[in-house]
Short mmCIF file of C-alpha atoms and ligand atoms in Angstrom, two decimals:
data_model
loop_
_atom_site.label_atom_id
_atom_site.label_comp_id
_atom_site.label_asym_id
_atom_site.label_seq_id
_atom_site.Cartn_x
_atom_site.Cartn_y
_atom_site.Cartn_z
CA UNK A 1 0.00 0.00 0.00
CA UNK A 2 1.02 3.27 -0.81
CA UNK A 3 0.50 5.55 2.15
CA UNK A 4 1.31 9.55 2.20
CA UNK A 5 3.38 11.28 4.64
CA UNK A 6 4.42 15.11 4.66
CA UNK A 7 7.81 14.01 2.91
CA UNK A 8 6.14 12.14 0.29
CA UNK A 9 2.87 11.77 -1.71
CA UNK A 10 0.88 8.78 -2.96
CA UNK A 11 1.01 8.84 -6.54
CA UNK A 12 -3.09 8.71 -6.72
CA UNK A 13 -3.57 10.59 -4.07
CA UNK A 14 -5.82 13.94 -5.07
CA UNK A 15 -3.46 16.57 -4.06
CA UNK A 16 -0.33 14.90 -5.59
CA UNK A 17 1.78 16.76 -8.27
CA UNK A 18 3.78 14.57 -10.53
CA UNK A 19 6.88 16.21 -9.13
CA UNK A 20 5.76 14.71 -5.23
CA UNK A 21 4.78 11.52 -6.87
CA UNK A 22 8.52 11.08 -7.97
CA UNK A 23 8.97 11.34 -4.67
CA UNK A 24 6.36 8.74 -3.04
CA UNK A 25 7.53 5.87 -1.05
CA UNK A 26 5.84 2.66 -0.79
CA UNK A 27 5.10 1.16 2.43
CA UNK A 28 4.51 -2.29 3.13
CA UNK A 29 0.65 -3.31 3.48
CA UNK A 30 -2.08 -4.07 1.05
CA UNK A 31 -3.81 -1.59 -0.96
CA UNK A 32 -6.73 -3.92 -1.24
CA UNK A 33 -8.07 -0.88 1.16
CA UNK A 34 -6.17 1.09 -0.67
CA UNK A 35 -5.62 4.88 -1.07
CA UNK A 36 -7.43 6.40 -4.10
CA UNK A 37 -6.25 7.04 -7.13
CA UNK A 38 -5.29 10.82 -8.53
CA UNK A 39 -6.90 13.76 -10.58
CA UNK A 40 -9.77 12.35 -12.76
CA UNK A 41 -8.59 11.99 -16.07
CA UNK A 42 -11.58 13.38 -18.65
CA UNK A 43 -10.28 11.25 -21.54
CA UNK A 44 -11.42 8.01 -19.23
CA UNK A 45 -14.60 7.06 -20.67
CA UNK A 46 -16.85 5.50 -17.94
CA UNK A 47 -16.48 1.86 -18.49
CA UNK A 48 -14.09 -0.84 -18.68
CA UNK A 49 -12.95 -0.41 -21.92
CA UNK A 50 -11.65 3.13 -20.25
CA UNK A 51 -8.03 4.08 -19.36
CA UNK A 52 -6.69 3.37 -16.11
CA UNK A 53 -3.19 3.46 -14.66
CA UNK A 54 -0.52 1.57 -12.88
CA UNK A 55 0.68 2.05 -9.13
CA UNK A 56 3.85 3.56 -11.02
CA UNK A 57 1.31 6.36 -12.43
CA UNK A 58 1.72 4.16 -16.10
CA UNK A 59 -1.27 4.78 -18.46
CA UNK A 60 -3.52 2.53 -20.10
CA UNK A 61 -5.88 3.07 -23.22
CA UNK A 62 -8.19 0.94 -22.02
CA UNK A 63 -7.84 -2.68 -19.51
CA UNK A 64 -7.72 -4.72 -22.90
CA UNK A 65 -4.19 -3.57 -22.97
CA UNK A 66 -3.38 -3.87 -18.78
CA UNK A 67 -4.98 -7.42 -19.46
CA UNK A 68 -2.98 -8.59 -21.93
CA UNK A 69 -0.16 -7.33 -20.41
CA UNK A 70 -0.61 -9.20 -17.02
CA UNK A 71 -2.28 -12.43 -17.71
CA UNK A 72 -1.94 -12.64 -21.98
CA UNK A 73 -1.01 -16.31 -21.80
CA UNK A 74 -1.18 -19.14 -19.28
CA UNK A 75 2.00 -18.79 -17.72
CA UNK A 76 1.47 -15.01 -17.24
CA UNK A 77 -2.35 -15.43 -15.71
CA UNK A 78 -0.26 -18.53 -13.22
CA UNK A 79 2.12 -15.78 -12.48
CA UNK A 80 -0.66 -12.77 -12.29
CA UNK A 81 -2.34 -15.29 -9.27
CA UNK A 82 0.79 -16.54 -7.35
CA UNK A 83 1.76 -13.06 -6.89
CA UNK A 84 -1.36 -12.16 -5.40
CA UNK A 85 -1.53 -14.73 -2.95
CA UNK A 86 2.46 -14.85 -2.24
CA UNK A 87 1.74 -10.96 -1.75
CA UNK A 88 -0.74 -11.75 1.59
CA UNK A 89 1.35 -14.88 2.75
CA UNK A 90 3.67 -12.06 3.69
CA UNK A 91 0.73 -10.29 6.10
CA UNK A 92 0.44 -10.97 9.28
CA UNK A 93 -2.81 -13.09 10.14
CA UNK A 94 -4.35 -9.79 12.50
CA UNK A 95 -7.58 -7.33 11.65
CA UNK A 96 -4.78 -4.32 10.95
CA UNK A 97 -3.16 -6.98 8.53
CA UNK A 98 -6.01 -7.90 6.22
CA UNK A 99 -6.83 -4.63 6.30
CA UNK A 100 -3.72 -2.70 5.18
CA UNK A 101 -2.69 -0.68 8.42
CA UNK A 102 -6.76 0.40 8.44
CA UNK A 103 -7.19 -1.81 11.09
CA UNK A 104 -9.34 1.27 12.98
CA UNK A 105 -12.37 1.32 10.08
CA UNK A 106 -13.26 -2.37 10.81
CA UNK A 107 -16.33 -0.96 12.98
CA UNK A 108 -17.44 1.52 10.40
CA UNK A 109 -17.50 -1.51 8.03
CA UNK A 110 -18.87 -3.69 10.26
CA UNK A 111 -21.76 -1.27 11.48
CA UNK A 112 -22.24 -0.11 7.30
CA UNK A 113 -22.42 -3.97 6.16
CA UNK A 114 -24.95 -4.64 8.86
CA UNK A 115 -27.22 -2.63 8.06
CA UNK A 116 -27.32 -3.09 4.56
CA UNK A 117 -27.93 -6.87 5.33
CA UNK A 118 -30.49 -6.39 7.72
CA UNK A 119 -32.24 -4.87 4.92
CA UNK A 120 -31.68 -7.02 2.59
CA UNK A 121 -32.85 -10.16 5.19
CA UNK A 122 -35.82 -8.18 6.05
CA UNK A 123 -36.62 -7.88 2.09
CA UNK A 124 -35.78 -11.30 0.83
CA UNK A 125 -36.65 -13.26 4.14
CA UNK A 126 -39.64 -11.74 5.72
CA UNK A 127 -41.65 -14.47 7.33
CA UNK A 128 -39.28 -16.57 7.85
CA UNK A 129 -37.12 -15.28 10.47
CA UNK A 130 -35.32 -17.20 12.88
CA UNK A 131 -37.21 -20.10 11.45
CA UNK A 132 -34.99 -20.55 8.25
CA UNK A 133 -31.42 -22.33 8.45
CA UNK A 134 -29.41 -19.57 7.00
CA UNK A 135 -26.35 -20.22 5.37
CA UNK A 136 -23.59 -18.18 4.08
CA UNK A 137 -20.44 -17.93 2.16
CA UNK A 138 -17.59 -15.66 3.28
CA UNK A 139 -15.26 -15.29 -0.03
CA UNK A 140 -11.58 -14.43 0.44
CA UNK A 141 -12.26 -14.87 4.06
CA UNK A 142 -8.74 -13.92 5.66
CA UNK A 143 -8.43 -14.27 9.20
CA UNK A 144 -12.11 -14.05 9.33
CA UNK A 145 -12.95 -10.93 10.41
CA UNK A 146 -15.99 -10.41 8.39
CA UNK A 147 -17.63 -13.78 9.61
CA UNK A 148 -16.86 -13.26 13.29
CA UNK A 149 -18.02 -9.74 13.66
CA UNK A 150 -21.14 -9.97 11.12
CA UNK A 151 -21.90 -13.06 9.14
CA UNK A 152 -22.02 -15.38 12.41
CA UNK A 153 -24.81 -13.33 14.09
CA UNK A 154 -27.21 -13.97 10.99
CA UNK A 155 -26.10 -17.34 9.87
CA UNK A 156 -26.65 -20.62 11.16
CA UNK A 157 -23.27 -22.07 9.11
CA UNK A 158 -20.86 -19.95 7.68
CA UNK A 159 -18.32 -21.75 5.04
CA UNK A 160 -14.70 -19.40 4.61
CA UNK A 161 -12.42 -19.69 1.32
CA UNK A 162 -9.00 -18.20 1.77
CA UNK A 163 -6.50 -19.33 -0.25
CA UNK A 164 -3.48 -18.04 2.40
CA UNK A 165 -2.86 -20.90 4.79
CA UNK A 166 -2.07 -19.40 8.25
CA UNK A 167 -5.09 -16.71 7.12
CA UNK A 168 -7.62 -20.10 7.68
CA UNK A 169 -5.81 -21.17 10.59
CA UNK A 170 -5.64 -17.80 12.59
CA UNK A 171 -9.72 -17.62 11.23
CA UNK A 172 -10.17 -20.95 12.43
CA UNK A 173 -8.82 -20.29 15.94
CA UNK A 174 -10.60 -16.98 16.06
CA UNK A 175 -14.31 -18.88 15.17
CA UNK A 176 -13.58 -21.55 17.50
CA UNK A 177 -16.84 -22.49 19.47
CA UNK A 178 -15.04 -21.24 22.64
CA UNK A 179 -14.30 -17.72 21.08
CA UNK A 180 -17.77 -17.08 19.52
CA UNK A 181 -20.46 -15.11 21.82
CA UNK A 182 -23.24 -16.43 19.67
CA UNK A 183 -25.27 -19.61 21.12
CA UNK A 184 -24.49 -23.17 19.21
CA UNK A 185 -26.90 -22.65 16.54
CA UNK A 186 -24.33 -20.47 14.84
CA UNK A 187 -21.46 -21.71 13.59
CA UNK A 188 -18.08 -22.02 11.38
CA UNK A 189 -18.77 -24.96 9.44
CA UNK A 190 -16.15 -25.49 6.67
CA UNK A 191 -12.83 -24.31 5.60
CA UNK A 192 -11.76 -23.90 2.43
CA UNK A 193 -8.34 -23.37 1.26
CA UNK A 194 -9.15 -22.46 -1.77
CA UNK A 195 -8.91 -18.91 -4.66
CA UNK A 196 -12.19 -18.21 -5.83
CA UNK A 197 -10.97 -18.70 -9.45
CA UNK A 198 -10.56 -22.84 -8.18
CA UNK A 199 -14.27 -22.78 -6.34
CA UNK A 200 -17.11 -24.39 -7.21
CA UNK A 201 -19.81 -24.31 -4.11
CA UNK A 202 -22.13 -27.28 -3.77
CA UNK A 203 -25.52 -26.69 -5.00
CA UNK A 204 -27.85 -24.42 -3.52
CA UNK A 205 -26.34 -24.12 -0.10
CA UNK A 206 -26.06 -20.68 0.24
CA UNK A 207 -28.96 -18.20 1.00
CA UNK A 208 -25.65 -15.23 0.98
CA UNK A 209 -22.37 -15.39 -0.77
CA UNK A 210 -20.62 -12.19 0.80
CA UNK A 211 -17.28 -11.40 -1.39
CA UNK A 212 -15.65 -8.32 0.03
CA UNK A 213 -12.10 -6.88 -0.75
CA UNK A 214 -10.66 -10.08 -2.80
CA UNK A 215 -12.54 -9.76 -6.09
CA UNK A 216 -9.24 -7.95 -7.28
CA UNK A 217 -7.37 -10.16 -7.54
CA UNK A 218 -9.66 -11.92 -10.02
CA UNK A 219 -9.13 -11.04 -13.99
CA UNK A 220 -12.47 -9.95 -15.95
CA UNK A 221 -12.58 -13.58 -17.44
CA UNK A 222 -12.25 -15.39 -14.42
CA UNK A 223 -14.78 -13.33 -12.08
CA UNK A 224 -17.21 -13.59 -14.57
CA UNK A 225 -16.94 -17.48 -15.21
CA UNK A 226 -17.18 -17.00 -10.71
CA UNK A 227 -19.95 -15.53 -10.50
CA UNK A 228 -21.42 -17.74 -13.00
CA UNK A 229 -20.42 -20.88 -11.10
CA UNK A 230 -21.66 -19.79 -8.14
CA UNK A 231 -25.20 -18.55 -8.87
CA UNK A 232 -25.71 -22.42 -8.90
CA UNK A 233 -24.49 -22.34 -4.99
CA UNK A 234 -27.53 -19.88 -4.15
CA UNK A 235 -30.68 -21.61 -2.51
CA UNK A 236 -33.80 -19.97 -4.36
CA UNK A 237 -33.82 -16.54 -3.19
CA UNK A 238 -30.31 -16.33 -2.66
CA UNK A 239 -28.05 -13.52 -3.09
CA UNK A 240 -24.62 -12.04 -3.39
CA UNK A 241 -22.87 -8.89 -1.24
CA UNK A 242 -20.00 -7.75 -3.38
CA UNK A 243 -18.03 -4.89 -1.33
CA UNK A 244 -15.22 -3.22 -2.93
CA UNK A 245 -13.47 -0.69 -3.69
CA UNK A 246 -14.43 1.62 -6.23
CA UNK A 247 -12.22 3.84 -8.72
CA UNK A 248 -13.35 6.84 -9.88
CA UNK A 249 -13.37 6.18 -13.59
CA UNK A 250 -11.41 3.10 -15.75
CA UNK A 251 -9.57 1.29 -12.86
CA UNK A 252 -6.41 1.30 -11.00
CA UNK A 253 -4.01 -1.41 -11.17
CA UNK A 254 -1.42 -2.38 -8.04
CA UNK A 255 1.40 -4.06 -8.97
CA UNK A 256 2.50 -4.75 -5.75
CA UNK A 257 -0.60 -7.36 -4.88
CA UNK A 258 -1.12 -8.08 -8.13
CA UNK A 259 -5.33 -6.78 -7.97
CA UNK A 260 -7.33 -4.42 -9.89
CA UNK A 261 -9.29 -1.64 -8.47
CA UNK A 262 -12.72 -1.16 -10.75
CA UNK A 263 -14.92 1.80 -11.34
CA UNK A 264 -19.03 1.56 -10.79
CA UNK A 265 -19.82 0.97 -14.37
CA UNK A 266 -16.82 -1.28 -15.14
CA UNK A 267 -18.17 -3.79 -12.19
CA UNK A 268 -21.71 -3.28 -13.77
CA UNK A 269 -20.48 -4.30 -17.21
CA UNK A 270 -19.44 -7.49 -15.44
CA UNK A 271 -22.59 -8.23 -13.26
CA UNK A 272 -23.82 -7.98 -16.49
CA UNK A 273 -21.70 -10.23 -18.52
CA UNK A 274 -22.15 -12.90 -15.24
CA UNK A 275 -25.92 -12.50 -15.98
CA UNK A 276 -26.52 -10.84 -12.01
CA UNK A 277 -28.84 -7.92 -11.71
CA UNK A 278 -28.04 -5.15 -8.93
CA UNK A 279 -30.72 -5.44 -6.40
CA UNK A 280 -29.63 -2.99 -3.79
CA UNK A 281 -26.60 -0.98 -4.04
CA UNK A 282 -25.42 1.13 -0.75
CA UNK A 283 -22.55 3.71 -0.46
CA UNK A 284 -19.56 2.88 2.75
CA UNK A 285 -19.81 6.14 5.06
CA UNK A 286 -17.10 7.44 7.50
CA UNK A 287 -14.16 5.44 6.04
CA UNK A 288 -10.81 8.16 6.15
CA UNK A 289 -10.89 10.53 2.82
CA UNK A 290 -7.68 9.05 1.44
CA UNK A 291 -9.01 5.78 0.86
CA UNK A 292 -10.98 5.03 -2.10
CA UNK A 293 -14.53 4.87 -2.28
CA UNK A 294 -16.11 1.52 -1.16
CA UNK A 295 -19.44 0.24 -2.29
CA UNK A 296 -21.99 -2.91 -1.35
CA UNK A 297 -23.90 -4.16 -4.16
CA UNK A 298 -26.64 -6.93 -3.56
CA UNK A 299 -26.99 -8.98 -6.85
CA UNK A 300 -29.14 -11.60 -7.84
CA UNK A 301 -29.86 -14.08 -10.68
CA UNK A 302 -33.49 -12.93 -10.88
CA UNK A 303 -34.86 -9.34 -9.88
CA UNK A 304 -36.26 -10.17 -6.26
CA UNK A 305 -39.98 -9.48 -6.74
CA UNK A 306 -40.63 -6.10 -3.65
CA UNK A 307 -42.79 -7.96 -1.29
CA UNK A 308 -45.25 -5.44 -0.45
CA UNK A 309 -47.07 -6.11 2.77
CA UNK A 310 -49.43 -3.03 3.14
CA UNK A 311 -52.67 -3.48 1.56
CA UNK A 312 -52.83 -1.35 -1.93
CA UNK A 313 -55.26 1.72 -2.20
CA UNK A 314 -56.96 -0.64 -4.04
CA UNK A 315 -57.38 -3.41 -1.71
CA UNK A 316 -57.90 -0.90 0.66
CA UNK A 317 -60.92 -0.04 -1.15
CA UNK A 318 -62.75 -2.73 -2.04
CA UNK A 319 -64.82 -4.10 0.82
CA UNK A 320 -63.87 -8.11 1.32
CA UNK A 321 -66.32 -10.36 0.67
CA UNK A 322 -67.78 -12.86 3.58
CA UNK A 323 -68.74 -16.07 1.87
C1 LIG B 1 -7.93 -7.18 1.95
S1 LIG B 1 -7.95 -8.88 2.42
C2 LIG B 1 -9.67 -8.96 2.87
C3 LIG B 1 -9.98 -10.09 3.79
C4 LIG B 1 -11.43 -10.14 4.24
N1 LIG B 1 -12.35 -10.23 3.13
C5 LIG B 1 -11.77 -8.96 5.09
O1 LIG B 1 -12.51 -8.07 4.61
O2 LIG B 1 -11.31 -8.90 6.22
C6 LIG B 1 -7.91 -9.72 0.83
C7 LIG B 1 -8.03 -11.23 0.93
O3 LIG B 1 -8.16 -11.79 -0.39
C8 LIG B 1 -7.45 -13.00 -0.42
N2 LIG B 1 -7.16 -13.39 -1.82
C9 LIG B 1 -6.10 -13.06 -2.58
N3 LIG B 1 -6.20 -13.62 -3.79
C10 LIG B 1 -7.36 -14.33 -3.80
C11 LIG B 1 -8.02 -15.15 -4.75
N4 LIG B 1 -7.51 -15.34 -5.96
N5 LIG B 1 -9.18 -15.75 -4.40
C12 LIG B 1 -9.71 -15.54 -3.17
N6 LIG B 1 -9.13 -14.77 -2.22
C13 LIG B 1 -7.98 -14.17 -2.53
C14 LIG B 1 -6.22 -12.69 0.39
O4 LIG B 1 -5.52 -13.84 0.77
C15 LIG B 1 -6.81 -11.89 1.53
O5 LIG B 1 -7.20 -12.72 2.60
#
C-alpha cells in the first residue's frame, strides 16, 4: 500500500503533483483498502474499456491492454495469481493486517455492512425469520474478520475460502466455538483453502455469498466465469454482497498485490456479462478521505420481486367479501 506522509505523496492521491509523486515511497501493506487514485482523467470514458493506470502512475488506453499485459497467456495469468496470494502470505494473520494498516475502520465496516444486510434479510426473508437455516459464504475470508463480527450473528453455518494458509488457521482459531459469543446454533462450518478462481460451491447451499475486498485479484474472465459458477451455490432466493473498492473512472491497477481496483460501471459491465442484476446498491460512510470509495452491491440471478405487505389503495378499497 502506498500511504502519504508530509515528505512524500501517494502517486493517486488527489493533491499529488507529478513532481511529489517522484517522490512517493511505498510502504509495506495491502492496498486492497487502498488509497485512491489521482486527478480524474476526462479522456477516461466511464467503463471498462476506459483508461486506467498503474501504481507507477503508467497509463492505459483501455484494460484490454493492462490485461494482456498481465495475464496474456497461461503462464502469465499462473504468475498474475501466485503473486497475489504470495503478496498476503507475507501479512500478518491480524484485523490491521487484512486490512492494510486500516485496522481502525473495521467498525465503520462492520456497522455499514450490517445494516445493509439487515435490509436485505428483512426484504428477501420476511416471514421466515429465525425459522430458516441460514447459510452463508464468506469469499476471500482472511483471518475471518468479516464472519466473526457480522456473518455469524445472521447465519446458522458460515463456510470461509481463503486461499493463504495461516489466514484459515488464525480464522479458524478466532471462530472456534469457545471464542464465539453467539449460542451453538451459529457456527463455522467449513474451511476452504481455496482462490475463488478454483471454487465451485455445492448446490444451492447458500442463502448469501458475501465477497468483500478479494474480487481484485480476479481477472475480468475469471470473475465472470465465478460468479457464473456460483449462482448455482444460491438456494432460491439467494443472493450475493460484493463490497469493494471503487475507482473513480477506468480502474487502478497495483502491482504490488497483483489486484485491480474497478470503477461503478466497469463492475456493472461485469454483473452484467455474469448474468446478475443489482438489487440494492449502498454507499460505505465514514471510512478516512484518502481511501478510495467503497461500495456494497446486492446482486441476484433474478430481480427479487418487492414484497409489499401493506394493503394497496386498491385493496384498501374494495370491501372483502364474507362467503
Ligand atoms: C484485503 S484482504 C480482505 C480479507 C477479508 N475479506 C476482510 O474483509 O477482512 C484480501 C483477501 O483476499 C485473499 N485473496 C487473494 N487472492 C485471492 C483469490 N484469488 N481468491 C480468493 N481470495 C484471494 C487474500 O488472501 C486476503 O485474505
Amino acid at each position: 500500500m502506498y500511504v502519504p506522509s508530509s515528505q512524500a505523496v501517494h502517486p493517486y492521491c488527489n493533491t499529488t503533483t507529478s513532481a511529489t509523486a517522484a517522490a512517493a515511497v511505498r510502504l509495506s501493506g495491502t492496498s486492497r483498502i487502498a488509497l485512491k487514485e489521482g486527478t480524474f482523467d476526462r479522456r477516461r470514458l466511464n467503463n471498462m474499456n476506459a483508461g486506467g493506470s498503474d501504481s507507477d502512475g503508467r497509463e492505459f488506453k483501455n484494460s484490454d491492454e493492462m490485461w494482456r499485459e498481465e495475464v496474456g497467456d497461461q503462464s502469465k495469468k499462473s504468475e498474475w495469481y501466485n503473486k497475489g496470494v504470495s503478496y498476503w502470505q507475507g501479512v500478518e494473520a491480524t484485523v490491521d493486517g487484512v486490512l492494510g494498516g486500516y485496522g481502525h475502520v473495521n467498525d465503520a465496516d462492520i456497522k455499514a455492512s450490517e445494516a445493509f444486510l439487515n435490509s436485505l434479510l428483512a426484504e428477501r426473508f420476511p416471514d421466515a425469520g429465525r425459522a430458516r437455516h441460514l447459510v452463508a459464504l464468506d469469499c476471500g475470508s482472511g483471518i475471518g474478520r468479516v464472519t466473526k463480527n457480522l456473518l455469524i450473528r445472521f447465519f446458522n453455518e458460515v463456510d470461509l475460502l481463503e486461499p493463504v494458509s495461516h489466514f484459515l488457521e488464525a480464522a479458524q482459531v478466532n471462530l472456534a466455538p469457545e471464542n464465539l459469543m453467539v449460542s451453538d446454533e451459529y457456527k463455522a462450518a467449513n474451511f476452504y483453502c481455496l482462490t475463488l478462481q478454483d471454487f465451485t460451491p455445492e448446490a444451492q447451499r447458500y442463502d448469501c455469498i458475501w465477497i468483500q475486498w478479494c474480487i481484485g485479484h480476479l481477472a475480468d474472465d475469471d470473475l465472470v466465469s465465478f460468479f457464473k459458477r456460483a449462482k448455482g451455490g444460491l438456494k432460491p432466493g439467494g443472493f450475493f454482497v460484493l463490497k469493494e473498492n471503487i475507482a473513480r473512472a477506468g480502474f487502478v491497477l497495483d502491482k504490488e498485490d497483483k489486484s485491480i481496483t474497478r470503477s461503478d460501471s466497469y463492475f456493472k459491465e461485469l454483473f452484467n456479462q455474469s448474468g446478475l442484476h443489482i438489487w440494492k446498491m449502498k454507499d460505505q460512510n465514514g471510512f478516512p478521505d484518502e481511501l478510495f470509495a467503497v461500495k456494497m452491491y446486492a446482486l441476484a440471478a433474478e430481480m427479487p420481486r418487492r414484497v409489499n405487505r401493506s394493503r394497496t389503495r386498491r385493496s384498501i378499497n374494495k370491501p372483502g367479501l364474507i362467503k
